[in-house]
Amino acid sequence: MSAYDDVYRRSLAEPEEFWAEVAENVHWTTRWDRVLDDRRAPVYRWFSGGELNTCYNALDRHVEGGRAEQPALIYDSPVTGNVRSFTFRELRDEVALFAGVLAGQGVGRGDRVVIYMPMVPEAVVAMLACARLGAVHSVVFGGFAPAELAVRINDARPRVVVSASCGIEGQRVIPYKPLLDKAIEIATHKPDASIVLQREAARAELTPGFDLDWHEAAAAAKPRDCVPVAATDPLYILYTSGTTGVPKGVVRDNGGHAVALYWTMRNIYGVEPGEAFWAASDVGWVVGHSYIVYGPLLHGNTTILYEGKPVGTPDAGAFWRVIAEHDVKVLFTAPTAFRVIKKEDPEGRLMSVHDLSGFRYLFLAGERCDPDTLGWAESRLGVPVIDHWWQTETGWSICANCLGIEQLPVKPGSAARPAPGWDVRALDSGGRDVEPGETGSLAVRLPLPPGTFPTLWNAEDKAAGDDQLVDSYLSDVPGHYTTGDAGYVDSGGYVFVMARTDDIINVAGHRLSTGAMEEVLAAHPDVAECAVTGVADAIKGQIPLGVLVLKDGAERDPDDVVAEVVRDVRAKIGPVAAFKTAVVVDRLPKTRSGKILRGTMQKIADGTDYKTPATIDDPRILTEITGALAGIGYPRSPSGDS
Ligand code: COA
Ligand code: AMP
């Protein structure tokens, strides 16, 4: 039996023994009573009765254990020309002080803090300061518009919001404070205070009595110690697109999270404590939570916080510079970053000027890695390139080639085999396993391993959060978590994740709901009906495409309406939606029962073969749609040019 098979088998056969052993690596102030608490199955809890502090495990423990002078975090910001390194001791001290600032504003155990910040060290400090106090952070990605931020503020009900005066996107400075002010204005829940980091690129005007200046507040604060919390207490809430316009509040606990992430660092990513690990993502996404902040720090690794882009800051060699300068052993990013680098530097010439000899592995996730990109990265870098599959809900990878256990052969297009703890199945509509190689709905047998999501956030009523978890994810096939992804498992046990089963699309590795965009389009006064689909894009993987039908009598130039809905999506959801293209048609293709044939429109736009659905109301509409899409350059050529 291979090493992987052995570990995998044991993780499923003896999950409690397996994870209890891993939990010995975490510092507990009170040991758990139950490793796996199944008293409320299908809702499970890990390590119930146990108490710990996640910030203590991420920082103080290393300071006390001999890593005080090791860099914990290296902030590399080509957009500001800054590189700053924080040792574990320095980061612990910054965090303890900011915990004092938060405590001074009344933040304590269980209180929520919304963090709306660019990729600056203070974002990490704010997250860890919440963890230190037992408060619950909810980070909102900077590319979301005020309305989306307001929805999250209303749901999380934070006592305090932490933000910065601006973000820097490539060459552009984006003032954050007006976005924050607008969000607070439209939110029904009002936080007590906001703490704003003033950045030189654009300082913000602060409102006395409500806004505090980060540095002034820190200068007046006293450091705070770690507060032990229950293993099952929430560490954070991270909102993610669901099937409706309302995002879901994915909750992460303290105990299971610390245990699982600690384990993944060596076993999946193959790094040893002390080595540098870089997740080129954003703290606003789950990858940023797990692998910019918590995973590396829990394991005693140096984490890189990169404020820049793969290209343009200043060029397509930026990643290689960062790897060489900071001796990064493992990089984790999204395939889209590699597609954009490949487009600018197809020969990989900018790699050759950097010493990449210490670089060991590249991990990719966020979307399926197309075999071309995988092959290009492998051949240029000469290291294993590992596609692995995960979700905001799962917090760490469902499937991966666990390089720290055993390097399995790479199959391009597959996210490899289930990680230990994950019993992955491809199921038919009746909930039965399909044959190897046959496509089904991808599900995971319960219980999910530690570090996943024990519940969905409900500020009013915890039990209601559990019910929402069951309704949204655990009720399709009893005893299983429905991932929302479809794909197949081949005869060798490799999992191929091919598509979503719902309206979620992946744009540049960012998860977005087309349903939410349709809500914005439908609210336009001249739009009678609409559909949004995710069409293939050579760089971003997918981009949204809107198809609109105008109201009878709307005497409008279609181009004007298109421009207006593009503006509306940017204003209401945010630039991250990357909604830039729409077309006006006379009618939408529908089934006889009135269901819009989004999938067929998507295939027409992508130029892939499709069968006219037998249930279509009027097949002639497809010819009209084909003509309208051709008018805006669809299908595109494989290079992405129209
Ligand atoms: N604050 C404000 N605006 C933001 C933002 C932030 N934090 N992040 C993105 N945006 C804006 C961008 O500036 C862009 O605006 P524009 O329409 O005015 O140009 C828009 O949101 C879309 O952003 P994005 O889809 O990221 O496109 P991009 O062209 O700026 O960059 C990539 C494309 C591929 C370089 C970039 O998406 C990338 O590096 N992705 C890989 C890493 C990653 O983040 N993965 C996430 C999960 S692992
Ligand atoms: P997010 O919650 O933003 O991490 O997005 C999760 C979704 O991204 C998954 O449900 C998949 O649809 C997609 N995804 C992430 N990683 C992969 C991968 N390696 N292969 C295929 N799809 C992926």
Coordinates of N, CA and C in Angstrom, one line a residue, residues 332-430:
F332 N 1.4 29.4 -4.0 CA 0.0 29.0 -4.3 C -0.7 30.2 -4.9
T333 N -1.3 30.0 -6.1 CA -2.1 31.0 -6.7 C -3.1 30.4 -7.6
A334 N -3.8 31.3 -8.4 CA -4.9 30.8 -9.3 C -4.3 30.6 -10.7
P335 N -4.8 29.7 -11.5 CA -4.3 29.5 -12.8 C -4.4 30.8 -13.7
T336 N -5.4 31.6 -13.4 CA -5.5 32.9 -14.2 C -4.2 33.7 -14.1
A337 N -3.6 33.7 -12.9 CA -2.3 34.5 -12.8 C -1.3 33.9 -13.8
F338 N -1.2 32.6 -13.9 CA -0.3 32.0 -14.8 C -0.6 32.3 -16.3
R339 N -1.9 32.3 -16.6 CA -2.3 32.6 -18.0 C -1.9 34.0 -18.4
V340 N -2.1 34.9 -17.4 CA -1.7 36.3 -17.8 C -0.2 36.5 -17.9
I341 N 0.5 35.7 -17.1 CA 2.0 35.8 -17.2 C 2.4 35.2 -18.5
K342 N 1.8 34.1 -18.8 CA 2.2 33.3 -20.1 C 1.9 34.2 -21.3
K343 N 0.8 35.0 -21.2 CA 0.4 35.8 -22.4 C 1.5 36.9 -22.6
E344 N 2.0 37.4 -21.5 CA 3.0 38.5 -21.6 C 4.4 38.0 -21.8
D345 N 4.7 36.9 -21.3 CA 6.1 36.4 -21.4 C 6.0 34.9 -21.8
P346 N 5.6 34.6 -23.0 CA 5.3 33.2 -23.4 C 6.6 32.3 -23.2
E347 N 7.7 32.8 -23.4 CA 9.0 32.0 -23.4 C 9.5 31.9 -21.9
G348 N 8.9 32.6 -21.0 CA 9.3 32.6 -19.6 C 10.7 33.3 -19.5
R349 N 11.0 34.2 -20.4 CA 12.4 34.9 -20.3 C 12.6 35.6 -19.0
L350 N 11.6 36.2 -18.4 CA 11.8 36.9 -17.2 C 12.1 36.0 -16.0
M351 N 11.9 34.7 -16.2 CA 12.3 33.8 -15.1 C 13.8 33.7 -15.0
S352 N 14.4 33.7 -16.2 CA 15.9 33.3 -16.2 C 16.8 34.3 -15.5
V353 N 16.3 35.5 -15.2 CA 17.1 36.5 -14.6 C 17.1 36.3 -13.0
H354 N 16.3 35.4 -12.6 CA 16.1 35.2 -11.1 C 16.6 33.8 -10.7
D355 N 17.1 33.7 -9.5 CA 17.6 32.4 -9.0 C 16.4 31.7 -8.4
L356 N 15.9 30.7 -9.1 CA 14.7 30.0 -8.6 C 15.1 28.6 -8.1
S357 N 16.3 28.4 -7.8 CA 16.8 27.1 -7.5 C 16.2 26.5 -6.2
G358 N 15.8 27.5 -5.3 CA 15.2 27.0 -4.0 C 13.7 26.7 -4.1
F359 N 13.1 27.0 -5.2 CA 11.7 26.9 -5.4 C 11.3 25.5 -5.6
R360 N 10.3 25.0 -4.8 CA 10.0 23.5 -4.9 C 8.7 23.2 -5.6
Y361 N 7.6 23.9 -5.2 CA 6.3 23.5 -5.8 C 5.5 24.7 -6.1
L362 N 4.6 24.5 -7.1 CA 3.6 25.4 -7.4 C 2.2 24.8 -7.2
F363 N 1.4 25.4 -6.4 CA 0.0 24.9 -6.2 C -1.0 25.8 -6.8
L364 N -2.0 25.3 -7.5 CA -3.0 26.2 -8.2 C -4.4 25.8 -7.7
A365 N -5.2 26.7 -7.5 CA -6.6 26.5 -7.2 C -7.5 27.7 -7.5
G366 N -8.8 27.5 -7.2 CA -9.7 28.6 -7.5 C -10.6 28.4 -8.7
E367 N -10.0 27.6 -9.6 CA -10.7 27.2 -10.8 C -9.9 26.0 -11.3
R368 N -10.5 25.2 -12.2 CA -9.8 24.1 -12.8 C -8.6 24.6 -13.6
C369 N -7.5 24.0 -13.4 CA -6.3 24.4 -14.2 C -6.4 23.7 -15.5
D370 N -6.5 24.5 -16.6 CA -6.5 23.9 -17.9 C -5.1 23.2 -18.2
P371 N -5.1 22.1 -18.9 CA -3.9 21.4 -19.1 C -2.8 22.2 -19.8
D372 N -3.2 23.1 -20.7 CA -2.2 24.0 -21.3 C -1.4 24.8 -20.3
T373 N -2.1 25.4 -19.4 CA -1.4 26.3 -18.4 C -0.6 25.4 -17.5
L374 N -1.1 24.3 -17.1 CA -0.3 23.3 -16.3 C 1.0 22.9 -17.0
G375 N 0.9 22.6 -18.2 CA 2.0 22.1 -19.0 C 3.1 23.2 -19.1
W376 N 2.5 24.4 -19.4 CA 3.5 25.6 -19.6 C 4.2 25.9 -18.3
A377 N 3.5 25.9 -17.1 CA 4.1 26.2 -15.9 C 5.1 25.1 -15.5
E378 N 4.8 23.8 -15.8 CA 5.7 22.7 -15.5 C 7.0 22.8 -16.3
S379 N 6.8 23.1 -17.6 CA 8.0 23.1 -18.4 C 8.9 24.3 -18.1
R380 N 8.3 25.4 -17.8 CA 9.1 26.6 -17.6 C 9.8 26.5 -16.2
L381 N 9.0 26.1 -15.2 CA 9.6 26.1 -13.8 C 10.4 24.9 -13.4
G382 N 10.0 23.8 -14.1 CA 10.7 22.6 -13.8 C 10.5 22.0 -12.4
V383 N 9.3 22.4 -11.8 CA 8.9 21.8 -10.5 C 7.5 21.2 -10.6
P384 N 7.1 20.4 -9.7 CA 5.7 19.8 -9.8 C 4.7 21.0 -9.7
V385 N 3.7 20.9 -10.6 CA 2.6 21.9 -10.6 C 1.4 21.1 -10.2
I386 N 0.8 21.6 -9.1 CA -0.3 20.8 -8.5 C -1.6 21.6 -8.5
D387 N -2.6 21.0 -9.2 CA -3.9 21.6 -9.1 C -4.7 21.0 -7.9
H388 N -5.2 21.8 -7.1 CA -6.0 21.2 -6.0 C -7.3 21.9 -5.9
W389 N -8.3 21.2 -5.4 CA -9.7 21.7 -5.4 C -10.2 22.0 -4.0
W390 N -10.7 23.2 -3.9 CA -11.3 23.6 -2.6 C -12.3 24.7 -2.7
Q391 N -12.9 25.0 -1.6 CA -14.0 26.0 -1.6 C -14.0 26.8 -0.4
T392 N -14.6 28.0 -0.4 CA -14.7 28.8 0.8 C -15.2 28.0 2.0
E393 N -16.2 27.2 1.7 CA -16.9 26.4 2.7 C -15.9 25.4 3.4
T394 N -15.0 24.8 2.6 CA -14.2 23.7 3.1 C -12.9 24.2 3.8
G395 N -12.5 25.4 3.5 CA -11.3 26.0 4.2 C -10.0 25.5 3.8
W396 N -9.9 24.3 3.3 CA -8.7 23.7 2.8 C -9.1 22.7 1.7
S397 N -8.1 22.0 1.1 CA -8.4 21.3 -0.1 C -9.1 20.0 0.1
I398 N -10.1 19.8 -0.7 CA -10.9 18.5 -0.7 C -10.1 17.5 -1.4
C399 N -9.4 17.9 -2.5 CA -8.6 17.0 -3.3 C -7.2 17.6 -3.5
A400 N -6.2 16.9 -3.4 CA -4.9 17.4 -3.7 C -3.9 16.3 -3.8
N401 N -2.8 16.6 -4.5 CA -1.6 15.7 -4.5 C -0.8 16.1 -3.3
C402 N -0.9 15.2 -2.2 CA -0.3 15.6 -0.9 C 1.2 15.4 -1.0
L403 N 1.9 16.4 -1.4 CA 3.3 16.2 -1.6 C 4.1 15.9 -0.4
G404 N 3.6 16.3 0.8 CA 4.4 15.9 2.0 C 4.2 14.5 2.4
I405 N 3.2 13.8 1.8 CA 3.0 12.4 2.1 C 3.6 11.5 1.1
E406 N 3.2 11.8 -0.2 CA 3.7 11.0 -1.3 C 3.4 11.8 -2.6
Q407 N 4.3 12.0 -3.4 CA 4.0 12.6 -4.7 C 3.4 11.6 -5.7
L408 N 2.1 11.8 -5.9 CA 1.4 10.9 -6.9 C 1.6 11.5 -8.3
P409 N 1.5 10.6 -9.3 CA 1.7 11.2 -10.7 C 0.6 12.2 -10.9
V410 N 1.0 13.3 -11.7 CA 0.1 14.4 -12.0 C -0.8 14.0 -13.2
K411 N -2.1 14.1 -13.2 CA -2.9 13.9 -14.4 C -3.5 15.3 -14.7
P412 N -3.0 15.8 -15.8 CA -3.5 17.2 -16.2 C -5.0 17.2 -16.3
G413 N -5.6 18.3 -15.7 CA -7.1 18.4 -15.8 C -7.7 17.9 -14.5
S414 N -7.0 17.1 -13.7 CA -7.5 16.6 -12.4 C -6.9 17.3 -11.2
A415 N -7.7 17.4 -10.2 CA -7.3 18.0 -8.9 C -6.7 16.9 -8.0
A416 N -6.3 15.7 -8.6 CA -5.7 14.6 -8.0 C -6.7 13.9 -7.1
R417 N -6.2 13.3 -6.0 CA -7.1 12.4 -5.2 C -7.6 13.1 -4.0
P418 N -8.7 12.5 -3.4 CA -9.2 13.2 -2.2 C -8.1 13.3 -1.1
A419 N -8.1 14.4 -0.4 CA -7.1 14.6 0.7 C -7.6 13.7 1.8
P420 N -6.7 13.3 2.7 CA -7.1 12.6 3.9 C -8.2 13.3 4.6
G421 N -9.2 12.6 5.0 CA -10.4 13.2 5.7 C -11.6 13.4 4.8
W422 N -11.3 13.3 3.5 CA -12.4 13.6 2.5 C -12.8 12.3 1.8
D423 N -14.1 11.9 2.0 CA -14.7 10.8 1.2 C -15.5 11.3 0.1
V424 N -14.9 11.5 -1.1 CA -15.5 12.2 -2.2 C -16.2 11.2 -3.1
R425 N -17.4 11.5 -3.5 CA -18.2 10.6 -4.3 C -18.8 11.4 -5.5
A426 N -18.9 10.8 -6.7 CA -19.7 11.4 -7.8 C -21.0 10.6 -7.8
L427 N -22.1 11.4 -7.6 CA -23.4 10.8 -7.4 C -24.4 11.1 -8.6
D428 N -25.3 10.1 -8.8 CA -26.4 10.5 -9.8 C -27.5 11.2 -9.1
S429 N -28.6 11.5 -9.9 CA -29.6 12.3 -9.3 C -30.4 11.6 -8.1
G430 N -30.2 10.3 -8.1 CA -30.9 9.5 -7.0 C -29.9 9.4 -5.8

